[in-house]
Amino acid sequence: MPDNSELRFEPADYRVRLFLSVDLSGSTAFKNSTAGEDQDTGSAPRWVTIFQQFYTDFPALFRNKYQRQTNASVGTDGCPELWKAVGDELIFCGRISNTKAAIVALNTFIATLHLYRKKLLDDRVELNVKGAGWLAAFPEPNRAVQLRALDGQADLISASEALEKAADQSPFDYDFLGKAIDTGFRVAANSKPERFVLSVQLARLLAGASPELGFAYDIRLEGLNTLKGVNRNEPYPMLYIDTLSHLPMENARRLQREVLRENDPPTRPKLYEFLQEYCAVVGTDEIMLGKDANAAAVPAPESYTKHRGKIAEHLLSEKGREFDGDAGEEADSNEDVQIEEPDLEPLSSDTG
């Protein structure tokens, strides 16, 4: 396998990343509560300690549970890593090369969310957790962007395999931009402690998955809401997974569904059919992945292949510009360059 320096001018392979978000619910109220402001146990308010524990304990629990659930059918995909912390929210990102990998990551993440909620409950901390998940394809129509270069290494170029490979390995050093990322954040804003929300692309992948892959949850549809700027403001399906475990209202919510005759989620084939029709109308690409690591690779979609040639041309021009620039700098360095200071005219008092 070539190292990243040899991949700097190679067009990136098509890849899919899974984004998973967990957010502390009720954080503002807790910070302003007597319990949150308590400093009897140290120099900092109690909420600071609780939040620091969340930043370290949740990723560790997630990673530990993932390692116990992953197997050969997942392939080489690892546990999604922390991408960024946004206030009280932690967002994880990981490349997934097959549907089984997505299912293992999602099953594990939701199980971790339930486990962490129980920990907060047992510790009598008046906080909760809520979550969301979405998919995004790279390097089209979404892009990874390098935030910082390593010492002594050249900057990586957008849409190159070197940049995308590095972002796979260390998402914390990169940003991810594009319409699927924007949609994901819009979707995540609708999460609740009792509802883990999903993007259409992720729900469609899961609804179309073979039962033997072990997806552990039903997907429900609340209705359609307009998400600002998403799908030309066409109403967006609000899809979610129940995360009622360890909530005080768990039994009441289940009984409420029975009373309102909302207990049965749609069947996966019917949900998949609906999402296919919806995406055909709004023009959303279907993200296609092989069943597991043993399945044949699925070809990249046309939305990427039609851009790959343009990406290759751009990277080739960048390569030429870089080497031409180096040669020019070496030639110029042997010459003394005299720069004359320009004659400056006094500033006019007329400010216009």
Protein backbone atom coordinates (compact mmCIF):
# COMPACT_ATOMS: atom_id res chain seq x y z
CA MET A 1 0.00 0.00 0.00
CA PRO A 2 1.50 3.36 -1.00
CA ASP A 3 1.99 5.89 1.77
CA ASN A 4 0.07 9.15 1.84
CA SER A 5 2.82 11.10 0.08
CA GLU A 6 2.37 8.91 -3.00
CA LEU A 7 -1.41 9.38 -2.85
CA ARG A 8 -1.39 13.18 -2.71
CA PHE A 9 -2.31 13.51 -6.38
CA GLU A 10 -4.47 10.38 -6.72
CA PRO A 11 -8.27 10.83 -6.94
CA ALA A 12 -9.92 9.54 -3.78
CA ASP A 13 -11.76 6.25 -3.83
CA TYR A 14 -15.48 6.51 -3.15
CA ARG A 15 -16.23 5.95 0.52
CA VAL A 16 -19.11 6.27 3.00
CA ARG A 17 -18.84 7.59 6.54
CA LEU A 18 -21.24 7.07 9.41
CA PHE A 19 -21.81 9.98 11.80
CA LEU A 20 -23.18 9.35 15.29
CA SER A 21 -24.16 12.09 17.73
CA VAL A 22 -24.83 11.98 21.46
CA ASP A 23 -25.99 15.08 23.30
CA LEU A 24 -26.49 15.80 26.99
CA SER A 25 -30.13 16.78 27.44
CA GLY A 26 -31.07 19.24 30.16
CA SER A 27 -27.54 20.61 30.43
CA THR A 28 -28.46 24.30 30.70
CA ALA A 29 -30.90 23.67 33.55
CA PHE A 30 -28.36 21.45 35.32
CA LYS A 31 -25.59 24.05 35.09
CA ASN A 32 -27.88 26.58 36.75
CA SER A 33 -29.25 24.22 39.39
CA THR A 34 -28.12 23.96 43.00
CA ALA A 35 -26.77 20.47 42.33
CA GLY A 36 -24.87 21.66 39.26
CA GLU A 37 -23.33 24.65 41.00
CA ASP A 38 -22.32 22.66 44.11
CA GLN A 39 -18.59 23.06 44.86
CA ASP A 40 -18.40 21.05 48.10
CA THR A 41 -16.40 18.29 46.41
CA GLY A 42 -13.76 20.47 44.77
CA SER A 43 -12.73 23.83 43.37
CA ALA A 44 -14.96 23.56 40.27
CA PRO A 45 -18.75 23.37 40.13
CA ARG A 46 -20.13 19.84 39.96
CA TRP A 47 -21.37 20.33 36.40
CA VAL A 48 -17.77 20.74 35.20
CA THR A 49 -16.83 17.34 36.64
CA ILE A 50 -19.94 15.71 35.17
CA PHE A 51 -19.24 17.11 31.70
CA GLN A 52 -15.57 16.11 31.79
CA GLN A 53 -16.63 12.59 32.70
CA PHE A 54 -19.05 12.55 29.78
CA TYR A 55 -16.32 13.60 27.33
CA THR A 56 -14.05 10.76 28.45
CA ASP A 57 -16.41 8.02 29.67
CA PHE A 58 -18.89 7.87 26.78
CA PRO A 59 -16.23 7.39 24.04
CA ALA A 60 -14.48 4.77 26.19
CA LEU A 61 -17.72 2.86 26.81
CA PHE A 62 -18.63 3.00 23.12
CA ARG A 63 -15.22 1.76 22.02
CA ASN A 64 -15.25 -1.07 24.58
CA LYS A 65 -18.72 -2.28 23.58
CA TYR A 66 -17.87 -2.04 19.88
CA GLN A 67 -14.75 -4.15 20.30
CA ARG A 68 -16.81 -6.86 21.96
CA GLN A 69 -19.41 -6.85 19.17
CA THR A 70 -17.27 -6.58 16.04
CA ASN A 71 -16.25 -9.71 14.13
CA ALA A 72 -14.76 -10.86 10.84
CA SER A 73 -17.97 -10.08 8.91
CA VAL A 74 -17.43 -6.36 9.65
CA GLY A 75 -14.05 -6.42 7.91
CA THR A 76 -11.35 -3.85 8.60
CA ASP A 77 -13.72 -1.05 9.63
CA GLY A 78 -13.00 0.13 13.15
CA CYS A 79 -15.07 1.82 15.82
CA PRO A 80 -16.12 5.35 14.80
CA GLU A 81 -13.80 7.89 16.40
CA LEU A 82 -14.58 11.22 18.01
CA TRP A 83 -14.82 13.84 15.26
CA LYS A 84 -15.69 16.92 17.29
CA ALA A 85 -17.26 18.19 20.47
CA VAL A 86 -19.87 20.89 19.96
CA GLY A 87 -20.79 22.23 23.37
CA ASP A 88 -22.63 19.40 25.13
CA GLU A 89 -22.64 17.21 22.00
CA LEU A 90 -20.10 14.59 20.93
CA ILE A 91 -20.03 13.57 17.27
CA PHE A 92 -18.31 10.39 16.13
CA CYS A 93 -17.28 9.52 12.59
CA GLY A 94 -16.12 6.32 10.96
CA ARG A 95 -15.73 4.91 7.48
CA ILE A 96 -18.04 1.99 6.77
CA SER A 97 -17.41 -0.32 3.85
CA ASN A 98 -20.44 -2.61 4.27
CA THR A 99 -23.91 -2.70 5.81
CA LYS A 100 -22.88 -5.05 8.61
CA ALA A 101 -20.31 -2.51 9.80
CA ALA A 102 -22.97 0.20 9.94
CA ILE A 103 -25.34 -2.04 11.89
CA VAL A 104 -22.71 -3.10 14.45
CA ALA A 105 -21.71 0.53 15.02
CA LEU A 106 -25.31 1.72 15.37
CA ASN A 107 -26.42 -1.18 17.61
CA THR A 108 -23.43 -0.56 19.85
CA PHE A 109 -23.89 3.21 19.96
CA ILE A 110 -27.54 2.98 21.03
CA ALA A 111 -26.66 0.35 23.64
CA THR A 112 -23.97 2.73 24.95
CA LEU A 113 -26.50 5.56 25.07
CA HIS A 114 -28.82 3.41 27.23
CA LEU A 115 -25.94 2.35 29.47
CA TYR A 116 -24.78 5.93 29.99
CA ARG A 117 -28.32 7.06 30.78
CA LYS A 118 -28.53 4.38 33.47
CA LYS A 119 -25.21 5.59 34.88
CA LEU A 120 -26.57 9.15 35.14
CA LEU A 121 -29.72 7.80 36.80
CA ASP A 122 -27.77 5.66 39.27
CA ASP A 123 -25.52 8.64 40.09
CA ARG A 124 -28.62 10.82 40.61
CA VAL A 125 -27.46 13.32 38.00
CA GLU A 126 -30.39 15.26 36.55
CA LEU A 127 -29.22 14.93 32.97
CA ASN A 128 -30.19 12.72 30.05
CA VAL A 129 -28.75 11.72 26.70
CA LYS A 130 -30.19 11.79 23.19
CA GLY A 131 -28.74 10.77 19.86
CA ALA A 132 -28.78 10.86 16.07
CA GLY A 133 -27.15 9.15 13.10
CA TRP A 134 -26.57 9.94 9.44
CA LEU A 135 -24.49 8.89 6.43
CA ALA A 136 -22.39 10.90 4.00
CA ALA A 137 -20.53 9.90 0.83
CA PHE A 138 -17.08 11.25 -0.10
CA PRO A 139 -15.40 12.87 -1.99
CA GLU A 140 -18.63 13.62 -3.85
CA PRO A 141 -21.03 15.16 -3.03
CA ASN A 142 -19.34 15.84 0.34
CA ARG A 143 -15.73 16.79 1.04
CA ALA A 144 -13.18 16.33 3.79
CA VAL A 145 -11.11 19.42 4.61
CA GLN A 146 -7.73 19.38 6.34
CA LEU A 147 -7.67 21.59 9.43
CA ARG A 148 -4.02 21.29 10.29
CA ALA A 149 -0.96 19.82 8.57
CA LEU A 150 1.56 17.68 10.41
CA ASP A 151 4.96 19.23 11.00
CA GLY A 152 7.23 18.80 8.01
CA GLN A 153 4.47 17.44 5.76
CA ALA A 154 2.86 19.09 2.77
CA ASP A 155 -0.79 20.09 2.85
CA LEU A 156 -3.17 17.46 1.51
CA ILE A 157 -5.34 18.36 -1.47
CA SER A 158 -9.12 18.17 -1.47
CA ALA A 159 -10.57 14.97 -3.00
CA SER A 160 -7.18 13.23 -3.02
CA GLU A 161 -6.86 9.70 -1.66
CA ALA A 162 -4.13 10.93 0.69
CA LEU A 163 -6.50 13.39 2.36
CA GLU A 164 -9.45 10.99 2.57
CA LYS A 165 -7.27 8.18 3.91
CA ALA A 166 -5.84 10.47 6.57
CA ALA A 167 -9.36 11.64 7.51
CA ASP A 168 -10.40 7.99 7.91
CA GLN A 169 -7.57 7.46 10.36
CA SER A 170 -7.90 10.69 12.34
CA PRO A 171 -11.23 12.50 11.80
CA PHE A 172 -10.50 14.90 14.68
CA ASP A 173 -7.94 16.69 12.47
CA TYR A 174 -10.42 17.24 9.61
CA ASP A 175 -13.71 18.90 8.91
CA PHE A 176 -16.45 17.39 6.77
CA LEU A 177 -18.58 19.63 4.59
CA GLY A 178 -21.48 19.08 2.24
CA LYS A 179 -25.23 18.73 1.97
CA ALA A 180 -25.35 15.37 3.80
CA ILE A 181 -23.47 16.91 6.73
CA ASP A 182 -25.82 19.90 6.82
CA THR A 183 -28.81 17.56 6.65
CA GLY A 184 -27.38 15.44 9.45
CA PHE A 185 -27.13 18.40 11.79
CA ARG A 186 -30.66 19.49 10.88
CA VAL A 187 -31.95 15.98 11.62
CA ALA A 188 -29.97 15.75 14.88
CA ALA A 189 -31.62 18.95 16.13
CA ASN A 190 -34.89 16.96 16.33
CA SER A 191 -33.54 14.23 18.62
CA LYS A 192 -35.12 13.60 22.03
CA PRO A 193 -34.14 11.32 24.92
CA GLU A 194 -36.86 8.90 23.83
CA ARG A 195 -36.03 9.16 20.11
CA PHE A 196 -32.78 8.44 18.31
CA VAL A 197 -33.30 10.18 14.96
CA LEU A 198 -32.01 8.99 11.57
CA SER A 199 -31.33 10.58 8.23
CA VAL A 200 -33.24 9.22 5.24
CA GLN A 201 -30.06 7.71 3.75
CA LEU A 202 -29.22 5.81 6.94
CA ALA A 203 -32.81 4.64 7.47
CA ARG A 204 -33.00 3.46 3.86
CA LEU A 205 -29.79 1.44 4.22
CA LEU A 206 -31.09 -0.19 7.41
CA ALA A 207 -34.59 -0.83 6.06
CA GLY A 208 -33.12 -2.60 3.04
CA ALA A 209 -30.70 -4.73 5.08
CA SER A 210 -31.03 -8.50 5.28
CA PRO A 211 -32.56 -9.66 8.61
CA GLU A 212 -29.60 -11.94 9.32
CA LEU A 213 -27.34 -8.89 9.64
CA GLY A 214 -28.83 -8.36 13.10
CA PHE A 215 -30.15 -4.81 13.11
CA ALA A 216 -31.71 -4.73 16.57
CA TYR A 217 -34.32 -1.96 16.34
CA ASP A 218 -37.54 -0.95 14.63
CA ILE A 219 -37.58 2.29 12.66
CA ARG A 220 -40.63 4.49 13.13
CA LEU A 221 -41.93 7.41 11.08
CA GLU A 222 -43.48 10.32 12.96
CA GLY A 223 -44.43 12.34 9.91
CA LEU A 224 -42.77 14.89 7.62
CA ASN A 225 -41.36 18.25 8.69
CA THR A 226 -39.65 20.98 6.73
CA LEU A 227 -35.94 21.24 7.57
CA LYS A 228 -34.63 24.63 6.50
CA GLY A 229 -32.59 24.38 3.31
CA VAL A 230 -32.88 20.59 3.01
CA ASN A 231 -34.25 19.04 -0.21
CA ARG A 232 -35.40 22.42 -1.50
CA ASN A 233 -37.57 22.69 1.63
CA GLU A 234 -39.59 19.64 0.62
CA PRO A 235 -40.96 18.11 3.89
CA TYR A 236 -38.46 15.62 5.31
CA PRO A 237 -39.39 12.23 6.85
CA MET A 238 -38.82 12.28 10.62
CA LEU A 239 -37.46 8.80 11.25
CA TYR A 240 -36.47 7.48 14.64
CA ILE A 241 -35.61 4.50 16.83
CA ASP A 242 -37.14 4.15 20.28
CA THR A 243 -34.65 4.90 23.06
CA LEU A 244 -37.10 4.71 25.95
CA SER A 245 -35.02 2.44 28.19
CA HIS A 246 -34.39 3.84 31.68
CA LEU A 247 -36.71 6.81 31.13
CA PRO A 248 -39.29 7.53 33.87
CA MET A 249 -41.99 7.79 31.19
CA GLU A 250 -41.05 4.53 29.45
CA ASN A 251 -44.18 2.53 30.37
CA ALA A 252 -46.49 5.53 29.98
CA ARG A 253 -45.20 6.19 26.45
CA ARG A 254 -45.71 2.57 25.44
CA LEU A 255 -49.26 2.61 26.80
CA GLN A 256 -49.89 5.91 25.04
CA ARG A 257 -49.03 4.26 21.73
CA GLU A 258 -51.50 1.47 22.39
CA VAL A 259 -54.26 3.94 23.25
CA LEU A 260 -53.59 5.96 20.09
CA ARG A 261 -53.13 2.77 18.02
CA GLU A 262 -49.60 3.79 17.08
CA ASN A 263 -47.89 0.71 18.46
CA ASP A 264 -46.86 -1.04 15.26
CA PRO A 265 -43.93 0.42 13.28
CA PRO A 266 -43.96 0.03 9.48
CA THR A 267 -42.52 -3.16 8.10
CA ARG A 268 -39.01 -2.76 6.75
CA PRO A 269 -39.96 -3.59 3.14
CA LYS A 270 -42.79 -1.02 3.23
CA LEU A 271 -40.55 1.61 4.84
CA TYR A 272 -37.85 0.93 2.24
CA GLU A 273 -40.41 1.31 -0.56
CA PHE A 274 -41.59 4.64 0.87
CA LEU A 275 -38.04 5.98 1.25
CA GLN A 276 -37.15 4.90 -2.28
CA GLU A 277 -40.13 6.81 -3.64
CA TYR A 278 -39.38 9.87 -1.52
CA CYS A 279 -35.74 9.97 -2.63
CA ALA A 280 -36.72 9.60 -6.28
CA VAL A 281 -38.81 12.76 -5.93
CA VAL A 282 -36.22 14.89 -4.13
CA GLY A 283 -33.21 13.50 -6.00
CA THR A 284 -31.31 11.91 -3.09
CA ASP A 285 -28.76 9.28 -4.08
CA GLU A 286 -29.13 5.87 -2.51
CA ILE A 287 -26.02 4.83 -0.61
CA MET A 288 -25.31 1.27 -1.68
CA LEU A 289 -23.02 -1.02 0.32
CA GLY A 290 -22.26 -4.72 0.23
CA LYS A 291 -23.93 -6.94 2.81
CA ASP A 292 -20.75 -7.64 4.77
CA ALA A 293 -16.98 -7.96 4.37
CA ASN A 294 -17.37 -11.18 2.39
CA ALA A 295 -19.69 -9.67 -0.22
CA ALA A 296 -18.51 -8.28 -3.54
CA ALA A 297 -17.76 -4.58 -3.52
CA VAL A 298 -20.54 -2.33 -4.81
CA PRO A 299 -19.44 -0.01 -7.64
CA ALA A 300 -19.28 3.70 -6.93
CA PRO A 301 -22.42 5.56 -8.00
CA GLU A 302 -22.64 7.66 -11.13
CA SER A 303 -22.78 10.81 -8.99
CA TYR A 304 -19.12 10.14 -8.17
CA THR A 305 -17.82 8.45 -11.32
CA LYS A 306 -18.89 11.38 -13.50
CA HIS A 307 -16.79 13.71 -11.32
CA ARG A 308 -13.75 11.46 -10.91
CA GLY A 309 -12.22 12.54 -14.24
CA LYS A 310 -12.51 16.23 -13.30
CA ILE A 311 -10.96 15.51 -9.91
CA ALA A 312 -8.08 13.69 -11.60
CA GLU A 313 -7.48 16.65 -13.93
CA HIS A 314 -7.50 19.08 -11.02
CA LEU A 315 -5.03 17.00 -9.01
CA LEU A 316 -2.75 16.66 -12.04
CA SER A 317 -2.76 20.43 -12.49
CA GLU A 318 -1.99 20.87 -8.79
CA LYS A 319 0.91 18.45 -9.15
CA GLY A 320 2.28 20.40 -12.09
CA ARG A 321 1.85 23.72 -10.31
CA GLU A 322 3.64 22.43 -7.22
CA PHE A 323 6.65 21.10 -9.12
CA ASP A 324 6.80 24.10 -11.46
CA GLY A 325 6.65 26.36 -8.46
CA ASP A 326 9.52 24.55 -6.77
CA ALA A 327 11.65 24.84 -9.91
CA GLY A 328 10.89 28.52 -10.25
CA GLU A 329 11.80 29.20 -6.64
CA GLU A 330 15.18 27.45 -7.06
CA ALA A 331 15.99 29.49 -10.18
CA ASP A 332 14.99 32.75 -8.60
CA SER A 333 16.94 32.07 -5.42
CA ASN A 334 20.24 32.48 -7.32
CA GLU A 335 19.44 36.00 -8.41
CA ASP A 336 19.51 39.22 -6.41
CA VAL A 337 16.16 40.85 -6.69
CA GLN A 338 15.99 44.60 -6.20
CA ILE A 339 12.62 45.91 -5.10
CA GLU A 340 12.10 49.64 -5.37
CA GLU A 341 9.82 51.29 -2.93
CA PRO A 342 6.90 52.93 -4.76
CA ASP A 343 6.33 56.64 -4.62
CA LEU A 344 3.40 57.24 -2.31
CA GLU A 345 1.09 60.15 -2.83
CA PRO A 346 -0.46 61.83 0.21
CA LEU A 347 -3.90 60.64 1.21
CA SER A 348 -6.72 62.81 0.01
CA SER A 349 -8.85 64.48 2.65
CA ASP A 350 -11.90 63.70 0.53
CA THR A 351 -13.44 60.55 2.06
CA GLY A 352 -15.95 60.19 -0.77
